[in-house]
CSV table of C-alpha atoms in Angstrom, one decimal:
chain,number,residue,atom,x,y,z
P,628,MET,CA,-2.8,-64.4,106.1
P,629,ARG,CA,-1.5,-67.5,104.4
P,630,ARG,CA,-3.7,-70.5,104.2
P,631,GLU,CA,-2.3,-74.0,103.7
P,632,ALA,CA,0.2,-73.2,101.1
P,633,ALA,CA,0.1,-76.6,99.6
P,634,LEU,CA,-3.6,-76.4,98.9
P,635,SER,CA,-3.9,-72.8,97.7
P,636,ALA,CA,-0.7,-72.8,95.8
P,637,ALA,CA,-1.1,-73.3,92.1
P,638,VAL,CA,1.7,-73.5,89.7
P,639,ILE,CA,0.8,-70.8,87.2
P,640,ALA,CA,3.7,-70.7,85.0
P,641,VAL,CA,7.2,-72.0,84.2
P,642,ILE,CA,8.6,-68.9,82.7
P,643,PHE,CA,12.0,-70.1,81.7
P,644,THR,CA,13.2,-73.5,80.6
P,645,ALA,CA,16.8,-74.1,80.4
P,646,PRO,CA,19.2,-74.3,78.9
P,647,GLY,CA,18.4,-73.6,75.3
P,648,ARG,CA,18.4,-71.6,72.2
P,649,LEU,CA,16.2,-68.6,72.4
P,650,PRO,CA,14.2,-67.7,69.3
P,651,ALA,CA,15.4,-64.4,68.0
P,652,VAL,CA,11.8,-63.2,67.8
P,653,ALA,CA,11.5,-63.5,71.6
P,654,GLN,CA,13.8,-60.5,71.8
P,655,GLY,CA,11.5,-58.4,69.7
P,656,ALA,CA,14.6,-56.9,68.1
P,657,ALA,CA,15.6,-57.2,64.5
P,658,ALA,CA,17.3,-60.5,63.9
P,659,PRO,CA,21.1,-60.2,64.3
P,660,SER,CA,22.5,-59.2,61.0
P,661,ALA,CA,25.0,-62.1,61.0
P,662,GLY,CA,22.0,-64.4,60.9
P,663,VAL,CA,23.1,-66.2,64.0
P,664,ALA,CA,20.6,-66.5,66.8
P,665,PRO,CA,22.1,-65.7,70.2
P,666,ILE,CA,22.5,-68.7,72.4
P,667,ALA,CA,20.7,-68.2,75.8
P,668,PRO,CA,22.9,-68.9,78.7
P,669,ALA,CA,21.9,-71.6,81.1
P,670,LEU,CA,18.8,-69.9,82.4
P,671,LEU,CA,17.3,-72.0,85.2
P,672,ALA,CA,13.7,-72.9,85.2
P,673,VAL,CA,11.7,-70.5,87.4
P,674,LYS,CA,8.5,-71.9,88.7
P,675,VAL,CA,6.0,-69.3,89.6
P,676,VAL,CA,3.6,-70.3,92.3
P,677,GLU,CA,0.6,-68.2,93.3
P,678,GLU,CA,-0.3,-68.0,96.9
P,679,ASN,CA,-3.4,-66.1,97.9
P,680,GLY,CA,-3.4,-64.4,94.6
P,681,VAL,CA,0.2,-63.2,94.9
P,682,PRO,CA,2.8,-64.9,92.6
P,683,GLY,CA,6.1,-66.0,94.1
P,684,VAL,CA,9.1,-68.2,93.4
P,685,PRO,CA,9.4,-70.5,96.3
P,686,GLN,CA,12.3,-72.6,95.0
P,687,ALA,CA,15.8,-71.2,95.2
P,688,LEU,CA,17.5,-70.8,91.8
P,689,THR,CA,20.7,-72.3,93.1
P,690,GLU,CA,21.8,-75.0,95.5
P,691,LYS,CA,24.3,-72.8,97.1
P,692,PRO,CA,22.4,-70.6,99.6
P,693,GLY,CA,22.4,-66.8,98.9
P,694,ASP,CA,25.0,-64.7,100.7
P,695,PRO,CA,23.5,-61.4,101.9
P,696,GLN,CA,26.9,-59.7,101.8
P,697,ALA,CA,27.4,-60.6,98.2
P,698,GLY,CA,23.8,-59.5,97.7
P,699,ALA,CA,24.6,-56.1,99.1
P,700,LYS,CA,27.4,-55.7,96.5
P,701,VAL,CA,25.0,-56.7,93.7
P,702,ALA,CA,22.5,-54.1,94.9
P,703,VAL,CA,25.2,-51.4,94.8
P,704,ASP,CA,27.0,-52.3,91.6
P,705,ARG,CA,25.8,-50.2,88.7
P,706,ARG,CA,26.6,-52.9,86.2
P,707,LEU,CA,24.7,-55.5,88.2
P,708,GLY,CA,21.6,-54.8,90.3
P,709,ASN,CA,22.0,-51.1,90.6
P,710,CYS,CA,19.1,-51.3,93.0
P,711,LEU,CA,20.4,-48.2,94.8
P,712,GLY,CA,19.9,-46.3,91.5
P,713,CYS,CA,16.2,-46.3,92.3
P,714,HIS,CA,15.8,-47.4,96.0
P,715,GLN,CA,16.9,-46.1,99.3
P,716,ILE,CA,18.4,-48.7,101.6
P,717,SER,CA,19.5,-47.7,105.1
P,718,ALA,CA,21.6,-50.9,105.5
P,719,LEU,CA,23.8,-49.4,102.7
P,720,GLY,CA,23.9,-46.0,104.4
P,721,ASN,CA,27.7,-45.7,103.7
P,722,GLU,CA,27.0,-45.6,100.0
P,723,GLN,CA,26.2,-42.3,98.4
P,724,PHE,CA,23.3,-41.4,96.0
P,725,HIS,CA,20.3,-43.5,96.9
P,726,GLY,CA,17.7,-43.1,94.2
P,727,GLU,CA,14.1,-41.9,94.6
P,728,VAL,CA,12.3,-43.7,91.8
P,729,GLY,CA,11.3,-46.7,93.9
P,730,PRO,CA,10.3,-47.0,97.6
P,731,SER,CA,12.7,-47.5,100.4
P,732,LEU,CA,13.6,-51.2,100.8
P,733,ASP,CA,13.9,-50.9,104.6
P,734,GLY,CA,11.7,-53.5,106.1
P,735,ALA,CA,11.0,-55.2,102.7
P,736,ALA,CA,11.1,-58.6,104.4
P,737,THR,CA,8.2,-57.6,106.7
P,738,ARG,CA,6.1,-56.8,103.7
P,739,TRP,CA,7.0,-59.7,101.4
P,740,THR,CA,7.7,-63.4,101.8
P,741,VAL,CA,10.9,-64.8,100.5
P,742,PRO,CA,9.2,-66.3,97.4
P,743,GLN,CA,7.7,-62.9,96.7
P,744,LEU,CA,11.0,-61.1,97.1
P,745,ARG,CA,12.5,-63.6,94.7
P,746,MET,CA,9.6,-63.0,92.3
P,747,ILE,CA,10.2,-59.2,92.5
P,748,VAL,CA,13.8,-59.6,91.6
P,749,VAL,CA,13.2,-62.1,88.8
P,750,ASP,CA,10.2,-60.4,87.2
P,751,PRO,CA,8.5,-57.6,89.1
P,752,LYS,CA,6.0,-57.1,86.4
P,753,LYS,CA,4.3,-60.3,87.7
P,754,ILE,CA,3.8,-58.7,91.2
P,755,PHE,CA,3.2,-55.1,90.5
P,756,SER,CA,2.0,-54.6,86.9
P,757,ASP,CA,3.3,-54.4,83.4
P,758,GLU,CA,3.6,-50.7,83.9
P,759,THR,CA,6.3,-50.9,86.6
P,760,VAL,CA,9.6,-49.2,85.7
P,761,MET,CA,11.5,-51.7,87.7
P,762,PRO,CA,13.5,-54.0,85.3
P,763,SER,CA,13.1,-57.8,85.4
P,764,PHE,CA,16.5,-59.0,86.5
P,765,TYR,CA,16.2,-62.7,85.6
P,766,ARG,CA,14.0,-62.8,82.5
P,767,VAL,CA,14.9,-63.0,78.9
P,768,GLY,CA,12.8,-61.7,76.1
P,769,GLY,CA,10.1,-59.1,76.1
P,770,PRO,CA,11.7,-55.8,75.3
P,771,GLY,CA,12.9,-54.9,71.8
P,772,ARG,CA,16.2,-53.6,70.5
P,773,VAL,CA,18.4,-55.3,73.1
P,774,ARG,CA,22.0,-54.4,72.5
P,775,PRO,CA,23.7,-57.4,70.8
P,776,GLU,CA,26.0,-58.2,73.7
P,777,PHE,CA,23.0,-58.5,76.1
P,778,GLN,CA,20.7,-60.4,73.8
P,779,GLY,CA,19.4,-63.7,75.2
P,780,LYS,CA,20.9,-62.9,78.6
P,781,PRO,CA,19.2,-62.0,81.9
P,782,ILE,CA,20.7,-59.0,83.8
P,783,LEU,CA,21.8,-61.1,86.7
P,784,THR,CA,22.9,-64.7,87.2
P,785,ALA,CA,20.9,-67.1,89.2
P,786,GLN,CA,23.5,-66.8,92.0
P,787,GLN,CA,23.3,-63.1,92.1
P,788,VAL,CA,19.5,-63.3,92.3
P,789,GLU,CA,19.9,-65.6,95.3
P,790,ASP,CA,22.4,-63.4,97.0
P,791,LEU,CA,20.1,-60.4,96.5
P,792,VAL,CA,17.1,-62.4,97.9
P,793,ALA,CA,19.2,-63.2,101.0
P,794,PHE,CA,20.1,-59.6,101.4
P,795,LEU,CA,16.5,-58.5,101.0
P,796,ALA,CA,15.3,-61.2,103.5
P,797,ALA,CA,17.5,-59.5,106.0
P,798,GLN,CA,15.8,-56.1,105.6
P,799,LYS,CA,13.4,-56.4,108.5
A,1380,MET,CA,24.8,-45.2,85.6
A,1381,TRP,CA,22.0,-44.9,83.1
A,1382,CYS,CA,21.9,-41.5,81.4
A,1383,GLY,CA,23.9,-38.9,83.2
A,1384,GLY,CA,26.6,-40.2,85.4
A,1385,ALA,CA,27.9,-39.0,88.7
A,1386,ILE,CA,27.9,-35.3,89.1
A,1387,ALA,CA,28.3,-35.0,92.8
A,1388,GLN,CA,27.3,-31.3,92.9
A,1389,ASP,CA,23.8,-32.1,91.8
A,1390,ALA,CA,23.4,-34.8,94.4
A,1391,LEU,CA,23.9,-32.2,97.1
A,1392,GLU,CA,21.1,-30.0,96.1
A,1393,HIS,CA,17.5,-30.9,95.5
A,1394,PRO,CA,16.4,-28.7,92.5
A,1395,ASP,CA,13.4,-26.5,93.1
A,1396,TRP,CA,11.7,-27.4,89.9
A,1397,GLN,CA,8.1,-27.3,91.3
A,1398,GLY,CA,6.1,-24.5,89.8
A,1399,LYS,CA,8.9,-23.6,87.4
A,1400,GLY,CA,6.9,-24.6,84.4
A,1401,PHE,CA,3.5,-23.7,82.8
A,1402,ALA,CA,0.4,-25.6,81.9
A,1403,PRO,CA,0.2,-26.9,78.3
A,1404,ASN,CA,-2.3,-25.0,76.2
A,1405,VAL,CA,-3.2,-27.9,74.0
A,1406,PRO,CA,-5.8,-30.5,75.0
A,1407,ASP,CA,-4.7,-34.1,75.8
A,1408,HIS,CA,-1.2,-33.1,76.7
A,1409,PRO,CA,0.5,-35.9,78.7
A,1410,LEU,CA,2.2,-33.4,81.1
A,1411,ARG,CA,0.4,-31.3,83.7
A,1412,GLU,CA,3.2,-28.8,83.6
A,1413,ILE,CA,5.9,-28.2,80.9
A,1414,ILE,CA,9.3,-27.6,82.5
A,1415,SER,CA,12.7,-27.0,81.0
A,1416,GLY,CA,15.5,-29.3,81.9
A,1417,LEU,CA,17.2,-26.2,83.3
A,1418,ALA,CA,14.9,-26.2,86.3
A,1419,PHE,CA,16.4,-29.6,87.4
A,1420,ARG,CA,19.9,-28.4,87.5
A,1421,THR,CA,21.9,-26.7,90.4
A,1422,HIS,CA,22.1,-23.0,91.0
A,1423,GLU,CA,25.7,-23.3,89.8
A,1424,THR,CA,24.8,-24.8,86.5
A,1425,LYS,CA,21.9,-22.3,86.0
A,1426,ALA,CA,24.3,-19.4,86.7
A,1427,MET,CA,26.8,-20.8,84.2
A,1428,GLN,CA,24.1,-21.0,81.5
A,1429,SER,CA,22.7,-17.6,82.1
A,1430,ASP,CA,26.1,-15.8,81.9
A,1431,ASP,CA,27.2,-15.7,78.2
A,1432,PHE,CA,30.8,-15.1,79.2
A,1433,ASN,CA,30.8,-18.2,81.5
A,1434,ASN,CA,28.7,-20.5,79.3
A,1435,PRO,CA,31.2,-22.8,77.6
A,1436,GLY,CA,28.7,-23.4,74.8
A,1437,PHE,CA,29.5,-19.9,73.5
A,1438,LEU,CA,32.7,-21.2,72.1
A,1439,ALA,CA,30.6,-23.1,69.5
A,1440,VAL,CA,28.5,-20.0,68.9
A,1441,GLU,CA,31.6,-18.2,68.0
A,1442,GLU,CA,32.9,-21.0,65.8
A,1443,GLY,CA,29.5,-21.1,64.0
A,1444,ALA,CA,29.6,-17.4,63.5
A,1445,ALA,CA,33.0,-17.7,61.7
A,1446,LEU,CA,31.7,-20.6,59.6
A,1447,TRP,CA,28.6,-18.6,58.6
A,1448,SER,CA,30.5,-16.3,56.4
A,1449,LYS,CA,33.2,-18.7,55.2
A,1450,VAL,CA,32.9,-19.6,51.5
A,1451,ASP,CA,32.9,-23.3,50.9
A,1452,GLY,CA,31.9,-25.6,48.0
A,1453,ALA,CA,31.8,-25.4,44.2
A,1454,ALA,CA,29.2,-22.6,44.1
A,1455,GLY,CA,31.6,-20.3,45.9
A,1456,LYS,CA,29.1,-19.3,48.5
A,1457,SER,CA,28.8,-19.0,52.3
A,1458,CYS,CA,25.7,-19.2,54.3
A,1459,ALA,CA,25.8,-15.4,54.5
A,1460,SER,CA,25.7,-15.1,50.7
A,1461,CYS,CA,22.0,-16.2,50.8
A,1462,HIS,CA,20.9,-15.5,54.4
A,1463,GLN,CA,22.9,-12.3,55.2
A,1464,GLU,CA,22.8,-11.6,58.9
A,1465,ALA,CA,21.9,-14.7,60.9
A,1466,VAL,CA,20.6,-12.5,63.7
A,1467,GLN,CA,17.7,-11.5,61.6
A,1468,SER,CA,17.3,-14.3,59.0
A,1469,MET,CA,17.7,-17.2,61.5
A,1470,LYS,CA,15.6,-15.8,64.3
A,1471,GLY,CA,12.9,-18.4,65.3
A,1472,VAL,CA,14.2,-21.1,62.9
A,1473,ARG,CA,15.3,-23.5,65.6
A,1474,ALA,CA,12.0,-23.1,67.5
A,1475,SER,CA,10.0,-24.6,64.6
A,1476,MET,CA,12.2,-27.5,63.9
A,1477,PRO,CA,11.8,-30.3,62.8
A,1478,LYS,CA,9.8,-28.9,59.9
A,1479,TRP,CA,8.2,-30.5,56.8
A,1480,ASP,CA,10.4,-30.4,53.7
A,1481,GLU,CA,8.3,-30.6,50.6
A,1482,LYS,CA,11.2,-31.7,48.4
A,1483,GLN,CA,12.4,-34.5,50.7
A,1484,LYS,CA,8.8,-35.4,51.5
A,1485,LYS,CA,9.7,-35.7,55.2
A,1486,PRO,CA,10.4,-33.6,58.2
A,1487,VAL,CA,14.0,-32.3,58.5
A,1488,ASN,CA,15.7,-31.0,61.6
A,1489,LEU,CA,18.2,-28.2,61.9
A,1490,GLU,CA,21.3,-30.3,61.2
A,1491,GLN,CA,19.7,-31.8,58.1
A,1492,ARG,CA,18.5,-28.4,56.9
A,1493,ILE,CA,22.0,-27.0,57.2
A,1494,ASN,CA,23.4,-29.9,55.2
A,1495,ILE,CA,20.7,-29.5,52.6
A,1496,CYS,CA,21.9,-25.9,52.1
A,1497,ARG,CA,25.4,-27.1,51.9
A,1498,SER,CA,24.9,-29.7,49.2
A,1499,GLU,CA,22.2,-28.0,47.2
A,1500,ASN,CA,23.0,-24.3,47.4
A,1501,MET,CA,26.7,-24.3,48.2
A,1502,LYS,CA,27.6,-27.4,46.3
A,1503,ALA,CA,29.7,-28.4,49.3
A,1504,GLU,CA,30.1,-31.7,51.1
A,1505,PRO,CA,27.5,-32.2,53.9
A,1506,TRP,CA,29.1,-32.1,57.3
A,1507,LYS,CA,29.1,-35.4,59.2
A,1508,PHE,CA,26.7,-35.7,62.2
A,1509,GLY,CA,28.7,-35.0,65.3
A,1510,SER,CA,31.4,-33.1,63.5
A,1511,PRO,CA,32.6,-30.0,65.3
A,1512,GLU,CA,31.5,-27.9,62.2
A,1513,LEU,CA,27.9,-29.2,62.1
A,1514,THR,CA,27.4,-29.0,65.8
A,1515,ALA,CA,28.9,-25.4,65.9
A,1516,MET,CA,26.7,-24.3,63.0
A,1517,THR,CA,23.6,-25.9,64.6
A,1518,THR,CA,24.5,-24.1,67.9
A,1519,TYR,CA,25.0,-20.8,66.1
A,1520,VAL,CA,21.8,-21.0,64.2
A,1521,GLY,CA,19.9,-22.4,67.1
A,1522,HIS,CA,21.2,-19.6,69.3
A,1523,GLN,CA,19.4,-17.0,67.1
A,1524,SER,CA,16.1,-18.4,68.4
A,1525,ARG,CA,17.1,-18.0,72.1
A,1526,GLY,CA,14.0,-17.1,74.0
A,1527,THR,CA,11.6,-18.0,71.1
A,1528,PRO,CA,8.9,-20.4,72.3
A,1529,VAL,CA,9.0,-23.9,70.7
A,1530,SER,CA,6.2,-24.1,68.2
A,1531,VAL,CA,6.4,-27.2,65.9
A,1532,ARG,CA,3.6,-28.2,63.5
A,1533,THR,CA,2.3,-31.7,64.0
A,1534,ASP,CA,-0.6,-31.6,61.6
A,1535,GLY,CA,-1.0,-32.5,57.9
A,1536,PRO,CA,1.9,-34.6,56.6
A,1537,MET,CA,3.6,-34.3,60.0
A,1538,LYS,CA,0.9,-36.3,61.7
A,1539,PRO,CA,2.2,-39.9,60.9
A,1540,TRP,CA,5.7,-38.7,62.1
A,1541,PHE,CA,4.2,-37.3,65.2
A,1542,ASP,CA,2.3,-40.6,65.9
A,1543,ARG,CA,5.5,-42.6,65.3
A,1544,GLY,CA,7.4,-40.4,67.6
A,1545,ARG,CA,4.8,-40.8,70.3
A,1546,GLN,CA,5.0,-44.6,69.9
A,1547,LEU,CA,8.8,-44.5,70.2
A,1548,PHE,CA,8.6,-42.4,73.4
A,1549,TYR,CA,6.5,-45.1,75.1
A,1550,ASP,CA,8.2,-48.1,73.6
A,1551,ARG,CA,10.1,-50.1,76.2
A,1552,VAL,CA,13.5,-51.1,74.9
A,1553,GLY,CA,16.7,-52.7,75.9
A,1554,GLN,CA,17.7,-55.3,78.5
A,1555,LEU,CA,16.4,-52.9,81.2
A,1556,ASP,CA,13.1,-52.8,79.4
A,1557,MET,CA,12.5,-49.1,79.8
A,1558,SER,CA,10.9,-46.3,77.8
A,1559,CYS,CA,11.6,-42.6,77.6
A,1560,ALA,CA,8.3,-42.1,79.5
A,1561,ASN,CA,9.5,-44.4,82.3
A,1562,CYS,CA,12.0,-41.8,83.2
A,1563,HIS,CA,10.9,-38.5,81.7
A,1564,GLU,CA,7.2,-38.7,82.3
A,1565,LYS,CA,6.7,-40.9,85.3
A,1566,ASN,CA,9.8,-39.9,87.3
A,1567,TYR,CA,11.0,-36.4,86.5
A,1568,GLY,CA,12.1,-34.5,89.5
A,1569,LYS,CA,13.3,-37.6,91.2
A,1570,PHE,CA,16.9,-38.6,91.9
A,1571,LEU,CA,18.0,-41.5,89.8
A,1572,ARG,CA,21.3,-42.7,91.3
A,1573,ALA,CA,23.4,-39.8,90.3
A,1574,ASP,CA,21.2,-37.3,88.6
A,1575,PHE,CA,17.9,-35.6,88.9
A,1576,VAL,CA,15.7,-36.7,85.9
A,1577,SER,CA,14.1,-33.9,83.9
A,1578,GLN,CA,11.3,-34.2,81.3
A,1579,GLY,CA,13.8,-34.9,78.6
A,1580,GLN,CA,12.9,-31.7,76.8
A,1581,THR,CA,14.8,-30.6,73.7
A,1582,ASN,CA,14.8,-26.8,73.9
A,1583,GLY,CA,18.4,-26.5,75.0
A,1584,PHE,CA,20.1,-28.4,72.2
A,1585,PRO,CA,22.9,-28.6,71.3
A,1586,THR,CA,23.7,-28.5,75.0
A,1587,TYR,CA,27.1,-28.1,76.6
A,1588,ARG,CA,27.5,-31.1,78.9
A,1589,LEU,CA,29.7,-30.7,81.9
A,1590,GLN,CA,30.3,-34.4,81.9
A,1591,THR,CA,31.8,-34.6,78.4
A,1592,GLN,CA,33.0,-30.9,78.3
A,1593,ARG,CA,31.6,-30.4,74.8
A,1594,LEU,CA,28.4,-29.6,72.9
A,1595,VAL,CA,26.2,-32.6,72.5
A,1596,PRO,CA,23.7,-32.7,69.6
A,1597,LEU,CA,20.2,-33.9,70.4
A,1598,HIS,CA,20.4,-37.2,68.6
A,1599,GLU,CA,23.6,-38.1,70.5
A,1600,ARG,CA,21.6,-37.6,73.7
A,1601,PHE,CA,18.8,-39.9,72.5
A,1602,GLN,CA,21.5,-42.5,71.7
A,1603,GLY,CA,23.0,-42.2,75.1
A,1604,CYS,CA,19.7,-42.7,76.9
A,1605,MET,CA,19.0,-45.8,74.8
A,1606,PHE,CA,22.5,-47.1,75.2
A,1607,ASP,CA,22.2,-46.8,79.0
A,1608,VAL,CA,19.1,-49.0,79.2
A,1609,ARG,CA,21.1,-51.5,77.1
A,1610,ALA,CA,19.2,-50.9,74.0
A,1611,ASP,CA,20.6,-50.8,70.5
A,1612,PRO,CA,20.2,-47.1,69.7
A,1613,TYR,CA,18.7,-45.8,66.4
A,1614,LYS,CA,21.2,-43.9,64.2
A,1615,PRO,CA,21.5,-40.1,64.4
A,1616,LEU,CA,19.3,-38.4,61.8
A,1617,SER,CA,17.4,-41.7,61.3
A,1618,ASP,CA,13.6,-41.4,60.6
A,1619,GLU,CA,13.0,-42.8,64.1
A,1620,PHE,CA,15.0,-40.0,65.8
A,1621,LEU,CA,13.4,-37.4,63.6
A,1622,ALA,CA,10.0,-38.7,64.6
A,1623,LEU,CA,11.1,-38.7,68.3
A,1624,GLU,CA,12.5,-35.2,68.0
A,1625,LEU,CA,9.2,-33.9,66.5
A,1626,TYR,CA,7.1,-35.6,69.2
A,1627,ILE,CA,9.3,-34.4,72.1
A,1628,ALA,CA,9.3,-30.8,70.7
A,1629,TRP,CA,5.6,-31.0,70.9
A,1630,ARG,CA,5.8,-32.1,74.5
A,1631,GLY,CA,7.7,-28.9,75.1
A,1632,LEU,CA,5.5,-26.5,73.1
A,1633,GLY,CA,6.0,-23.0,74.5
A,1634,LEU,CA,9.4,-23.7,76.2
A,1635,PRO,CA,11.9,-21.0,75.2
A,1636,VAL,CA,14.8,-22.1,73.1
A,1637,GLU,CA,17.9,-22.0,75.4
A,1638,THR,CA,20.6,-23.0,72.9
A,1639,PRO,CA,23.4,-23.4,74.0
A,1640,ALA,CA,22.1,-24.8,77.3
A,1641,VAL,CA,24.4,-26.1,80.0
A,1642,ARG,CA,23.5,-29.5,81.5
A,1643,ASN,CA,25.3,-32.3,83.4
């Protein structure tokens, strides 16, 4: 039940500006002992647009369109999305060990629009609640005590997010 | 993946943990049912733990027994010089740890208590955290409480430590932004990629881990879980882990000590 998107859509936040130096306090962790603030990688600006009360990210994070097959790999890889750690995904039925912590992602594209799917991957707290256990995959800052090698970095790159979104958009 | 790792055998069998616990008998307890981590393991793992001849953790119990009566340090004493038979003198000790120490003005856990005895009463070097000696002695002393219900005190001077521990349990940390509670309160019993998550109870420690094939002390487990959510873990025997150990022991009040437990 989407009304004229252009009218109801309100830009509610630009959560990342890029590229730049991230203040160490944003990590909530103790400042690195060497006294050098970590340099944030080129995090792209993510523009959150609310549509009928549901936030979404309508703009793709990369110019190169997402590749659903690459997205499937990101969903499986334990060092990347590890989505399968928590979700069941029938399209990845040849993989073992589908987690039970989150709901099945079968038919996700029938429940969410592409901007909403992108929002869920980028920062699910914006869609569900701050209480969700699902990690924010393209957000920097927030939690404390981030291990030094991950400080100032999102879990996934912009391209990996787009690949995942393409994969999710195919789950009908 | 995060905490655990692939143990294929557990993936094949949904554990029958429901109804295997008991209702907490303190008000405002966060869990409806208190359940040992054992209930979330396979029949095979349970059988291994319950058979002392097959439980690999007993190697450490034997090593600890030998160290118990071994003279060490400038005072020319062994543990047995002061405590005689561990079977009697150490019964129930593990179940009440961490405990307030009036001299240190802070709670101490079993590892720390053992090292206090070494440096003060034996005039011996304290054992390093994670050393085979300290883990074996912790296992041997802990084993003397097997079956005793966990019964830590959280009042008086322990109260601020308890509160700090609770805060740490709910703190979201690491790049994955997760708390202990995210896994061990919200999602126990569920399959998380390669493992069934338990309540993160402490009654089995040190536990023999099939994955690493050795006994793992509690604070190493804490570190592992933090590391896996890409957090910078606190140090073993730090005030933070002491507080966390106290708080989680309270979450498991009444669970029987299982040392040495067998886990993934």
